[in-house]
Coordinates of N, CA and C in Angstrom, one line a residue:
M1 N 17.2 -51.2 18.4 CA 16.4 -50.0 17.9 C 17.2 -48.7 18.4
E2 N 16.5 -47.7 17.6 CA 17.2 -46.4 17.8 C 16.5 -45.5 19.0
R3 N 17.3 -44.8 19.8 CA 16.5 -44.1 20.9 C 16.0 -42.9 20.4
P4 N 14.9 -42.2 20.7 CA 14.4 -41.1 20.2 C 15.4 -39.9 20.9
V5 N 15.7 -39.0 20.0 CA 16.4 -38.0 20.5 C 15.6 -36.6 21.3
P6 N 16.0 -36.5 22.4 CA 15.1 -35.4 23.1 C 15.5 -34.1 22.1
V7 N 13.9 -33.3 22.3 CA 14.0 -32.0 21.8 C 14.3 -31.0 23.0
A8 N 15.0 -30.0 22.6 CA 15.4 -29.1 23.8 C 14.1 -27.8 23.4
Q9 N 13.6 -27.8 24.7 CA 12.3 -26.8 24.2 C 13.2 -25.5 25.0
P10 N 13.0 -24.4 24.3 CA 13.6 -23.0 25.0 C 12.5 -22.6 25.7
P11 N 12.9 -21.6 26.7 CA 11.9 -21.5 27.8 C 10.9 -20.5 27.3
A12 N 9.9 -20.7 28.0 CA 8.5 -20.2 27.2 C 8.9 -18.5 27.3
K13 N 9.8 -17.8 27.9 CA 9.6 -16.5 27.8 C 10.6 -16.0 26.5
V14 N 11.2 -16.7 26.1 CA 12.4 -16.6 24.6 C 11.2 -16.9 23.7
L15 N 10.7 -17.8 23.8 CA 9.6 -18.5 22.5 C 8.6 -17.2 22.5
A16 N 8.1 -16.8 23.8 CA 7.1 -15.6 23.3 C 7.9 -14.5 22.9
N17 N 8.8 -14.1 23.0 CA 9.5 -12.9 22.6 C 9.7 -13.2 21.1
M18 N 10.5 -14.5 21.0 CA 10.4 -14.7 19.3 C 8.9 -14.4 18.6
Y19 N 8.0 -14.9 19.0 CA 6.6 -14.6 18.6 C 6.1 -13.1 18.4
R20 N 6.5 -12.5 19.4 CA 6.1 -11.1 19.4 C 7.2 -10.3 18.6
V21 N 8.1 -10.4 18.3 CA 9.1 -10.1 17.5 C 8.5 -10.6 16.1
R22 N 8.1 -11.7 15.9 CA 7.6 -12.1 14.4 C 6.3 -11.5 14.1
L23 N 5.7 -11.1 15.0 CA 4.5 -10.2 14.8 C 4.7 -9.0 14.5
G24 N 5.4 -8.5 15.1 CA 5.9 -7.0 15.0 C 6.4 -6.6 13.8
K25 N 7.2 -7.6 13.5 CA 7.4 -7.7 11.5 C 6.7 -7.8 10.7
L26 N 5.6 -8.7 11.2 CA 4.7 -9.0 10.4 C 3.4 -7.3 10.1
F27 N 3.4 -7.1 11.3 CA 2.5 -5.7 11.1 C 3.3 -4.6 10.3
S28 N 4.4 -4.6 10.2 CA 5.3 -3.4 10.0 C 5.2 -3.9 8.5
N29 N 5.3 -5.0 7.8 CA 5.1 -5.4 6.4 C 3.8 -4.9 5.8
I30 N 2.6 -5.0 6.9 CA 1.3 -4.8 6.7 C 1.0 -3.4 6.2
S31 N 2.0 -2.7 7.4 CA 2.0 -1.4 7.5 C 2.5 -0.6 6.1
I32 N 3.7 -1.1 5.5 CA 3.9 -0.6 4.5 C 3.2 -0.7 3.1
L33 N 2.3 -2.2 3.0 CA 1.6 -2.4 2.3 C 0.5 -1.6 1.9
G34 N 0.2 -1.0 3.1 CA -1.2 -0.1 3.5 C -0.6 1.1 2.7
L35 N 0.6 1.7 3.4 CA 1.0 3.0 2.6 C 1.1 2.7 1.1
F36 N 1.8 1.7 0.6 CA 1.9 1.6 -0.8 C 0.5 1.6 -1.2
L37 N -0.8 1.1 -0.9 CA -2.0 1.3 -1.2 C -2.4 2.7 -1.2
G38 N -2.0 3.2 0.0 CA -2.4 4.5 -0.2 C -1.7 5.8 -1.3
L39 N -0.5 5.5 -1.4 CA 0.3 6.2 -2.5 C -0.3 5.7 -3.9
C40 N -0.8 4.5 -4.2 CA -1.2 4.0 -5.3 C -2.7 5.2 -5.7
T41 N -3.5 5.3 -5.1 CA -4.4 6.2 -4.6 C -4.3 7.4 -5.1
V42 N -3.2 7.9 -4.9 CA -2.5 9.2 -5.2 C -2.0 9.5 -6.7
L43 N -1.5 8.5 -6.8 CA -0.7 7.8 -8.4 C -2.2 7.5 -9.1
S44 N -2.8 6.9 -9.0 CA -4.2 6.8 -9.8 C -5.1 8.2 -10.4
F45 N -4.8 8.9 -9.7 CA -5.6 10.0 -10.0 C -4.4 10.9 -11.1
M46 N -3.3 10.6 -10.9 CA -2.4 11.1 -12.2 C -1.9 10.5 -13.0
V47 N -2.7 9.0 -13.0 CA -2.6 8.1 -14.3 C -3.7 8.6 -15.0
T48 N -4.8 8.7 -14.5 CA -6.1 9.4 -15.3 C -5.9 10.2 -16.3
A49 N -5.4 11.2 -15.4 CA -5.0 12.5 -16.2 C -4.2 12.3 -17.1
T50 N -3.0 11.7 -16.9 CA -2.2 11.2 -17.8 C -2.4 10.6 -19.1
V51 N -3.4 9.7 -18.8 CA -4.1 9.1 -20.2 C -5.0 9.6 -20.8
L52 N -5.6 10.7 -19.9 CA -6.4 11.9 -21.1 C -5.7 12.5 -21.6
V53 N -4.4 13.0 -21.1 CA -3.9 13.9 -22.1 C -2.8 13.6 -23.1
M54 N -2.4 12.3 -22.9 CA -1.6 11.6 -23.7 C -3.0 11.6 -25.1
S55 N -4.1 11.0 -24.8 CA -4.9 10.5 -25.6 C -5.2 11.7 -26.5
F56 N -5.4 12.8 -26.1 CA -5.3 14.1 -26.8 C -4.2 14.8 -27.5
A57 N -3.3 14.6 -26.8 CA -2.0 14.7 -27.4 C -1.5 13.9 -28.6
I58 N -1.9 12.4 -28.7 CA -1.9 11.8 -29.9 C -2.3 12.4 -30.9
L59 N -3.8 12.5 -30.5 CA -4.9 13.0 -31.5 C -4.2 14.7 -32.2
I60 N -3.9 15.5 -31.2 CA -3.4 16.7 -31.8 C -2.1 16.4 -32.6
V61 N -1.2 15.7 -32.3 CA 0.3 15.7 -32.7 C -0.3 14.9 -34.1
S62 N -1.2 14.1 -34.4 CA -1.1 13.3 -35.7 C -2.3 14.1 -36.8
F63 N -2.3 15.4 -36.0 CA -3.3 16.1 -37.0 C -4.8 15.7 -37.2
G64 N -5.4 14.9 -36.5 CA -6.6 13.9 -36.7 C -6.6 12.8 -37.5
T65 N -5.1 12.6 -38.0 CA -4.9 11.3 -38.7 C -5.1 10.1 -38.1
I66 N -4.9 9.8 -36.9 CA -5.5 8.9 -35.9 C -6.8 8.4 -36.2
L67 N -7.5 9.6 -36.2 CA -9.1 9.1 -36.7 C -9.3 8.2 -37.6
L68 N -8.4 8.6 -38.8 CA -8.6 7.5 -40.2 C -8.3 6.3 -39.9
A69 N -6.5 6.2 -39.0 CA -6.1 5.0 -38.9 C -7.1 3.9 -38.1
V70 N -7.4 4.4 -37.0 CA -8.0 4.0 -35.7 C -9.2 4.3 -35.8
P71 N -10.5 4.0 -36.5 CA -11.9 4.7 -36.7 C -12.3 5.2 -35.1
D72 N -12.4 3.8 -34.5 CA -12.5 4.0 -32.8 C -12.0 4.4 -32.3
Y73 N -11.3 5.6 -32.3 CA -10.2 6.1 -31.4 C -10.7 6.5 -30.1
L74 N -11.7 7.5 -30.2 CA -12.6 8.2 -29.5 C -12.9 7.1 -28.3
S75 N -13.5 5.8 -29.0 CA -14.4 5.1 -28.2 C -13.2 4.4 -27.3
K76 N -12.1 4.0 -27.9 CA -11.1 3.4 -27.3 C -10.5 4.3 -26.0
M77 N -10.3 5.6 -26.4 CA -10.0 6.7 -25.6 C -10.7 6.8 -24.1
T78 N -12.1 6.6 -24.3 CA -12.9 6.9 -23.4 C -13.0 5.5 -22.3
K79 N -12.8 4.5 -23.4 CA -13.0 3.2 -22.3 C -11.7 2.9 -21.5
S80 N -10.7 3.6 -21.9 CA -9.6 3.4 -21.2 C -9.5 4.5 -20.1
V81 N -10.2 5.6 -20.2 CA -10.5 6.6 -19.2 C -11.3 6.0 -18.3
E82 N -12.3 5.5 -18.6 CA -13.4 4.5 -17.8 C -13.0 3.7 -16.7
V83 N -11.7 3.3 -17.4 CA -11.2 1.9 -16.6 C -10.2 2.5 -15.4
T84 N -9.3 3.5 -15.8 CA -8.5 4.3 -14.6 C -9.8 4.9 -13.7
L85 N -10.4 5.5 -14.2 CA -11.5 6.0 -13.3 C -12.1 4.7 -12.3
T86 N -12.7 4.0 -12.8 CA -13.1 2.6 -12.1 C -12.2 2.2 -10.7
V87 N -10.9 2.3 -11.3 CA -9.8 1.9 -10.3 C -9.5 2.8 -9.2
T88 N -9.8 4.2 -9.7 CA -9.6 5.1 -9.0 C -10.4 5.5 -7.9
N89 N -11.7 5.4 -8.5 CA -12.8 5.5 -7.3 C -12.7 4.0 -6.2
Y90 N -12.5 3.3 -6.7 CA -12.3 2.1 -5.7 C -11.3 2.2 -4.5
L91 N -10.2 3.1 -5.0 CA -8.9 3.1 -4.5 C -9.5 4.2 -3.5
F92 N -10.2 5.2 -4.1 CA -10.3 6.6 -3.0 C -11.9 6.1 -2.1
Q93 N -12.5 5.3 -2.3 CA -13.3 4.4 -1.4 C -12.8 3.8 -0.3
A94 N -11.7 3.0 -0.5 CA -10.9 2.3 0.3 C -10.1 2.9 1.3
M95 N -9.7 4.5 0.9 CA -8.8 5.3 1.7 C -9.3 5.1 3.1
P96 N -10.5 5.5 3.2 CA -10.9 5.7 4.8 C -10.8 4.7 5.8
V97 N -10.7 3.3 5.0 CA -10.5 2.2 5.7 C -8.7 1.8 5.9
I98 N -7.9 1.9 4.4 CA -6.6 1.4 4.7 C -5.8 2.2 5.5
A99 N -6.3 3.7 5.5 CA -5.2 4.6 6.0 C -5.3 4.4 7.8
P100 N -6.4 4.3 8.5 CA -6.2 3.8 10.0 C -5.8 2.5 10.2
L101 N -6.0 1.7 9.4 CA -5.6 0.1 9.5 C -4.1 0.3 9.4
T102 N -3.6 1.1 8.5 CA -2.2 1.2 8.5 C -1.4 1.9 9.5
I103 N -2.3 3.0 10.3 CA -1.6 3.7 11.0 C -1.6 2.8 12.5
C104 N -2.7 2.0 12.6 CA -2.9 1.0 13.6 C -1.8 -0.3 13.7
A105 N -1.5 -0.4 12.1 CA -0.5 -2.0 12.0 C 1.0 -1.2 12.3
S106 N 1.5 0.1 11.9 CA 2.7 0.4 12.3 C 2.4 0.6 13.6
A107 N 1.6 1.3 14.6 CA 1.5 1.6 16.0 C 2.3 0.2 16.7
L108 N 1.5 -0.7 16.1 CA 1.6 -2.3 16.6 C 3.1 -3.0 16.6
A109 N 3.3 -2.3 15.5 CA 5.1 -2.8 15.0 C 5.9 -2.0 16.0
I110 N 5.6 -0.6 16.0 CA 6.8 -0.1 17.0 C 6.5 -0.7 18.2
V111 N 5.4 -0.9 19.0 CA 5.4 -1.3 20.3 C 6.0 -2.8 20.2
L112 N 5.8 -3.7 19.4 CA 6.2 -5.0 19.3 C 7.3 -4.9 19.3
L113 N 8.1 -4.4 18.2 CA 9.6 -4.2 18.4 C 10.3 -3.5 19.0
A114 N 9.7 -2.7 20.0 CA 10.1 -1.7 20.7 C 10.5 -2.6 22.2
L115 N 9.7 -4.0 22.2 CA 9.6 -4.8 23.5 C 10.6 -5.8 23.5
D116 N 11.1 -6.0 22.1 CA 12.5 -6.8 22.3 C 13.9 -6.2 22.7
K117 N 14.1 -7.1 23.8 CA 15.5 -7.1 24.9 C 16.6 -7.6 23.9
N118 N 16.5 -8.6 23.0 CA 17.6 -9.3 22.2 C 18.3 -8.5 21.1
T119 N 17.7 -8.0 20.4 CA 17.9 -7.4 19.1 C 17.3 -5.8 19.1
K120 N 17.9 -4.9 18.6 CA 17.2 -3.5 18.2 C 17.0 -3.3 16.8
H121 N 15.4 -3.4 16.8 CA 14.9 -3.4 15.4 C 14.8 -1.6 14.7
T122 N 16.0 -0.8 14.9 CA 16.1 0.8 15.0 C 15.4 0.9 13.2
G123 N 15.8 0.1 12.4 CA 15.4 0.3 11.2 C 13.8 0.1 10.7
R124 N 13.4 -0.8 11.1 CA 12.1 -1.1 11.3 C 11.1 -0.1 12.0
I125 N 11.6 0.4 13.0 CA 10.7 1.1 14.2 C 10.8 2.7 13.6
I126 N 12.1 3.2 12.6 CA 12.0 4.5 12.1 C 11.1 4.3 10.8
L127 N 11.3 3.2 10.5 CA 10.5 3.2 9.1 C 8.8 3.1 9.4
A128 N 8.3 2.4 10.4 CA 7.1 2.2 10.8 C 6.7 3.8 11.2
S129 N 7.6 4.5 12.1 CA 7.1 5.8 12.4 C 7.1 6.6 11.0
V130 N 7.9 6.5 10.1 CA 7.5 7.6 8.7 C 6.4 7.0 8.1
V131 N 6.3 5.4 8.1 CA 4.7 4.9 7.3 C 3.8 5.8 8.7
I132 N 3.5 5.8 9.5 CA 2.7 6.7 10.2 C 2.2 8.1 10.0
A133 N 3.4 8.6 9.6 CA 3.6 10.4 9.4 C 2.6 10.2 8.2
A134 N 3.2 9.3 7.0 CA 2.9 9.2 5.9 C 1.5 9.2 5.5
S135 N 1.3 7.9 6.7 CA -0.6 7.8 6.4 C -1.3 8.7 7.1
I136 N -0.8 9.5 7.9 CA -1.8 10.5 8.6 C -1.8 11.8 7.8
I137 N -0.6 11.9 7.0 CA -1.0 13.1 5.9 C -2.0 12.6 4.6
L138 N -1.5 11.3 4.2 CA -2.4 10.8 3.4 C -4.2 11.0 3.6
F139 N -4.4 10.4 5.2 CA -5.7 10.4 5.6 C -6.3 11.8 5.6
I140 N -5.5 12.8 6.1 CA -6.1 14.2 6.4 C -6.3 14.7 4.8
V141 N -5.2 14.1 3.9 CA -5.8 15.0 2.3 C -7.1 13.8 1.8
F142 N -7.1 12.9 2.0 CA -8.2 12.5 1.4 C -9.5 12.8 2.0
L143 N -9.1 12.9 3.4 CA -10.8 13.7 4.0 C -11.3 15.1 3.8
G144 N -10.0 15.9 3.3 CA -10.5 17.0 3.0 C -10.9 17.0 1.5
A145 N -10.4 16.2 0.4 CA -10.7 15.9 -1.0 C -12.2 15.2 -0.6
A146 N -12.5 14.3 0.2 CA -14.0 13.7 0.2 C -15.0 15.1 0.6
K147 N -14.7 15.6 1.4 CA -15.7 16.7 2.0 C -15.8 17.9 0.6
S148 N -14.6 18.3 -0.5 CA -15.3 19.1 -1.1 C -15.9 18.4 -2.4

C-alpha cells in the first residue's frame, strides 16, 4: 500500500498575500474593461454620425441612382441609424454607473497591488492610475452632456 504524500501548506500570510494580489489584478482588469466601455460610449456617437454621413455621401456620389438600384435605401439608412442610436442611448444611460465603478475598481487595484511586498506591480499601478484619470474625465464630460 502506498503512503499518502503530505501536502505542504504555505503560511497563512503568504496565502493571504497571493489572494490579495490576485484580487488586485482582477480589479485592474475590471477597471480596464470599464474604461473600454466608457470609450465605446464616446465612439458610439462618432459611429452614428459616420453612418449618417456615409449614407448621404453614397446618395450624393451616386447622383441618386442608388435609389433606383435599392428602392428602400432611405428606409435601410434610417434603420441603421436607429440601431446605432439605440446602442448609443443604452451606453449613455449606463455611463453614470460604469464610470464610478471603474474608478472604484482602479482605486482598489492600486491599494491591493501596492500592499504586495514580494513583487512590484509598477505597470499595473500606473495603468490603474491612468484609468482613474481617464474615467474621471469621461465622467465629467458625460455629466456635462447629460445636463445640456
